[in-house]
Amino acid sequence: MTAPPPHIEVESVTLAYGDFVIQHDLSFRIRRGDVYIIMGGSGCGKSTVMRSLTGLLAPKTGRIFYDGTSFWEMPAHERARTMRRFGVMYQSGALWSSMTLSENVALPLEQYTTLSPAQIRAIATYKLALVGLRGFDDFYPSEISGGMQKRVGVARAMALDPEVLFFDEPSAGLDPLSARLLDELILELRESLGTTMVVVTHELASIFTIADDAVFLDPETKTMLTTGNPRELRDHSDLPKVRAFLNRGAS
Amino acid sequence: MTPAAASMPALQAELGPIQDGRATLRIAGGWQIHDQLPALEPIASRLEAASELKSLGFQADGLTAWDSGLVSYLTSLIDRCQQRGIAVDPAGLPEGIRGLLRLAYAVPERQGARRTKKSISFVQQVGEQALALTRSTGEIMAFLGEAVLAFRRLLAGQARFRKADLWLNLQEAGADALPIVSLVTFLVGLILAFIAEAQLAAFGAKIYVADLVGLAMVIQLGAVITAIVLAGRTGAAFAAQLGTMQVNEEIDALRTLGIAPMEFLVLPRLLALILMTPLLAIYANLMGILGGAFVANVAGDITLVEYFIETQKAIGWNDLIQGLISATVYGAIVAVSGCLRGIQCGRSASSVGLATTSAVVTAIVFIVIAAAVLTLIFNALGL
Ligand SMILES: Nc1ncnc2c1ncn2[C@@H]1O[C@H](COP(=O)(O)OP(=O)(O)OP(=O)(O)O)[C@@H](O)[C@H]1O
Ligand SMILES: [Mg+2]
């Protein structure tokens, strides 16, 4: 029996800002419905990898495939259509500051569905409830805390029930209970809707709870060190750097 | 959407009969946000109308596809049921939906978080506007007072700001504004001369074009035009810079460091405009006079030498000083309006836009008022 084709495939990709190479020779595959973790030290280029996966930064060399089609070689309008199936939560929140939380979540729905305003509002309320923000619909982003802004970012990313969800450090700045709720949400979405999830995170507890597979980026050699399930990497990896990272420095 | 969607059974929600205070909602078909969803109202109002109803169950055997479209429909329905005290039993729903519903209700609503919209009567609106006006006057006064104090600390050598900021602001407000100031004032001089030439030629007094253009530019127009250009160019930039810093909490970061934004941000900008506006105004006067000379020379057959001798005779030191004092005052007005609106900016992208607009409007309003007041003062002094 052959394995199903990967949902996302990264093939010898090099990422750079101008001449400044951030990561080179990245190759990994993300299966449909997996929770895939991108991990590595601060500043190693995790957010940059996410930018190239979500259509914001073209790789210098190499290709990225979605369902076997090369993402960066598509005509622009087709790439835009592919991107519509993504939900992205940015590291800094990136909420629209002049819209209420409900309007932030509703905007994608208004643009891409034909639902009535009442139905859109109901969906926005439900998405906010999923991230623990029931009743905060009419607040503005500047009126809520940093951790709450993070969670609204998650709710907005989920607005259209995308096929792929990208989360950049979703649990940074969250209390342990909210962080656990978020992990449960990630697993539940994967379970019930079959969403593929690409998550950048440092939180070890969260990594071991949710991850199916992961890639480890290294800031020194500027490339990936390994891929695999983090629990197995923690216990069996022959790379000291990876074991140290996953064991908090203790080996 | 997809060809498969067409052949899928139509989505439906049907409320069964109520037996022993219990009713069952039968859900079938494909419920996805990219298709149409049924309205909540018919079912919700029937549930609320049925007074004997105690609990609601579900039957979802016919459900073919679902996503947030269905779950949000259910959460809205459950909210309505809870208000009416109807118990909801999710047992009949698929596993995945139950999981999502559990997560959606895992965190109870925080008490007092929800906002209710209040309607405001006309009288109250007028009252609030009046109060806002006095409040904003107070704020402007307080800002001016603080700016004066910061100036005093500057003279005492105690003000805390970066010299590099001052140089940058001097360049941006001064040298970088030369092209636009040249263009506008040259054209104004040109237009003035054109109109004057046509009128004065009838009396054979063409040479007085030089007096008219020269005096108009030097006493008032040079300074006013420069100030209005600066309000649109520099004052707006100040408001946008400080407003964005306010949005990003950069001003808070300065405050907690013990650095007064008034000294660190406002003072260099205020100084830059107070120093640069008179210089630009002198330059503007020259450009205006050049524009006038050009027209007089081309259309009126007056030589450039004649024109400049006449201009020199017409303009006295008192006129020049009036113009320079006005320019300095206008420069201060532009800088204060820009910085004030920037610092008052709210916390969103649209409030940066409002701050910028309001900076330009405030500056222009106060420039016009100042022009009138200064003219009265100069008249009284007999300048
Ligand atoms: N717009 C940019 N232009 C130039 N260099 C950039 C840009 N954005 C990021 N970088 C550089 O790319 C590198 C990787 O940045 P990136 O934000 O991807 O790191 P990260 O792994 O997400 O870090 P963190 O865990 O702290 O979020 C950094 O060294 C940074 O200096
Ligand atoms: Mg990052």
XYZ file of C-alpha atoms in Angstrom, chain A residues 70-171:
102
model
C 4.066 24.025 -7.093
C 2.765 26.927 -5.019
C 5.178 29.648 -6.114
C 5.003 28.726 -9.809
C 1.211 29.064 -10.015
C -0.220 32.132 -11.754
C -0.965 34.824 -9.180
C -4.750 34.387 -9.247
C -4.460 30.667 -8.624
C -2.041 31.211 -5.803
C -4.552 33.649 -4.333
C -7.210 30.937 -4.563
C -4.945 28.452 -2.812
C -4.190 31.018 -0.129
C -7.890 31.412 0.525
C -7.838 27.880 1.924
C -5.291 28.933 4.558
C -5.919 30.427 7.939
C -2.968 32.290 9.377
C -2.376 33.492 12.894
C 0.556 35.902 13.123
C 3.103 36.040 15.897
C 2.232 39.640 16.704
C -1.526 39.181 16.446
C -1.900 41.510 13.448
C -5.517 42.224 14.340
C -7.218 45.056 12.495
C -7.152 47.717 15.138
C -10.121 49.738 13.952
C -12.513 46.770 13.945
C -14.128 45.027 16.888
C -13.139 41.436 17.658
C -16.341 40.213 16.092
C -15.678 42.257 12.945
C -12.131 40.936 12.797
C -13.408 37.374 12.674
C -16.334 38.276 10.410
C -14.328 39.995 7.667
C -13.185 36.797 5.882
C -16.726 35.444 6.121
C -18.216 38.627 4.670
C -15.772 38.516 1.785
C -15.952 34.855 0.849
C -19.377 33.529 1.849
C -22.940 34.490 1.021
C -24.225 34.125 4.577
C -26.520 36.703 6.154
C -25.057 39.252 8.609
C -26.810 37.484 11.499
C -25.311 34.141 10.542
C -21.860 35.673 10.152
C -22.175 37.245 13.555
C -23.207 33.912 15.039
C -20.156 32.237 13.533
C -17.889 35.005 14.861
C -19.394 34.607 18.337
C -18.891 30.856 18.169
C -15.249 31.171 17.026
C -14.521 33.620 19.822
C -16.151 31.207 22.275
C -13.872 28.432 21.027
C -10.844 30.442 22.125
C -12.448 31.324 25.455
C -13.607 34.834 24.574
C -17.382 34.482 24.882
C -18.983 37.899 25.295
C -16.030 39.967 24.068
C -17.482 40.443 20.570
C -17.759 44.211 20.730
C -14.351 44.975 22.215
C -11.619 46.598 20.167
C -8.181 44.940 19.979
C -6.629 47.734 22.042
C -9.085 47.027 24.869
C -8.055 43.421 25.520
C -4.904 41.844 26.920
C -1.977 40.528 24.890
C -2.897 36.885 25.459
C -6.478 37.616 24.463
C -5.246 39.276 21.267
C -3.306 36.115 20.480
C -6.459 34.062 20.875
C -8.474 36.412 18.667
C -5.754 35.866 16.057
C -6.463 32.144 16.345
C -10.217 32.717 16.050
C -9.762 34.866 12.966
C -7.498 32.268 11.347
C -10.243 29.674 11.858
C -13.003 31.869 10.460
C -13.462 30.120 7.113
C -12.767 26.581 8.387
C -9.581 26.508 6.302
C -7.895 23.367 5.063
C -4.569 24.443 6.509
C -4.107 26.435 9.673
C -0.825 28.206 10.396
C -0.229 29.284 13.986
C 2.866 31.299 14.900
C 3.510 30.783 18.605
C -0.161 30.567 19.588
C 0.448 29.716 23.225
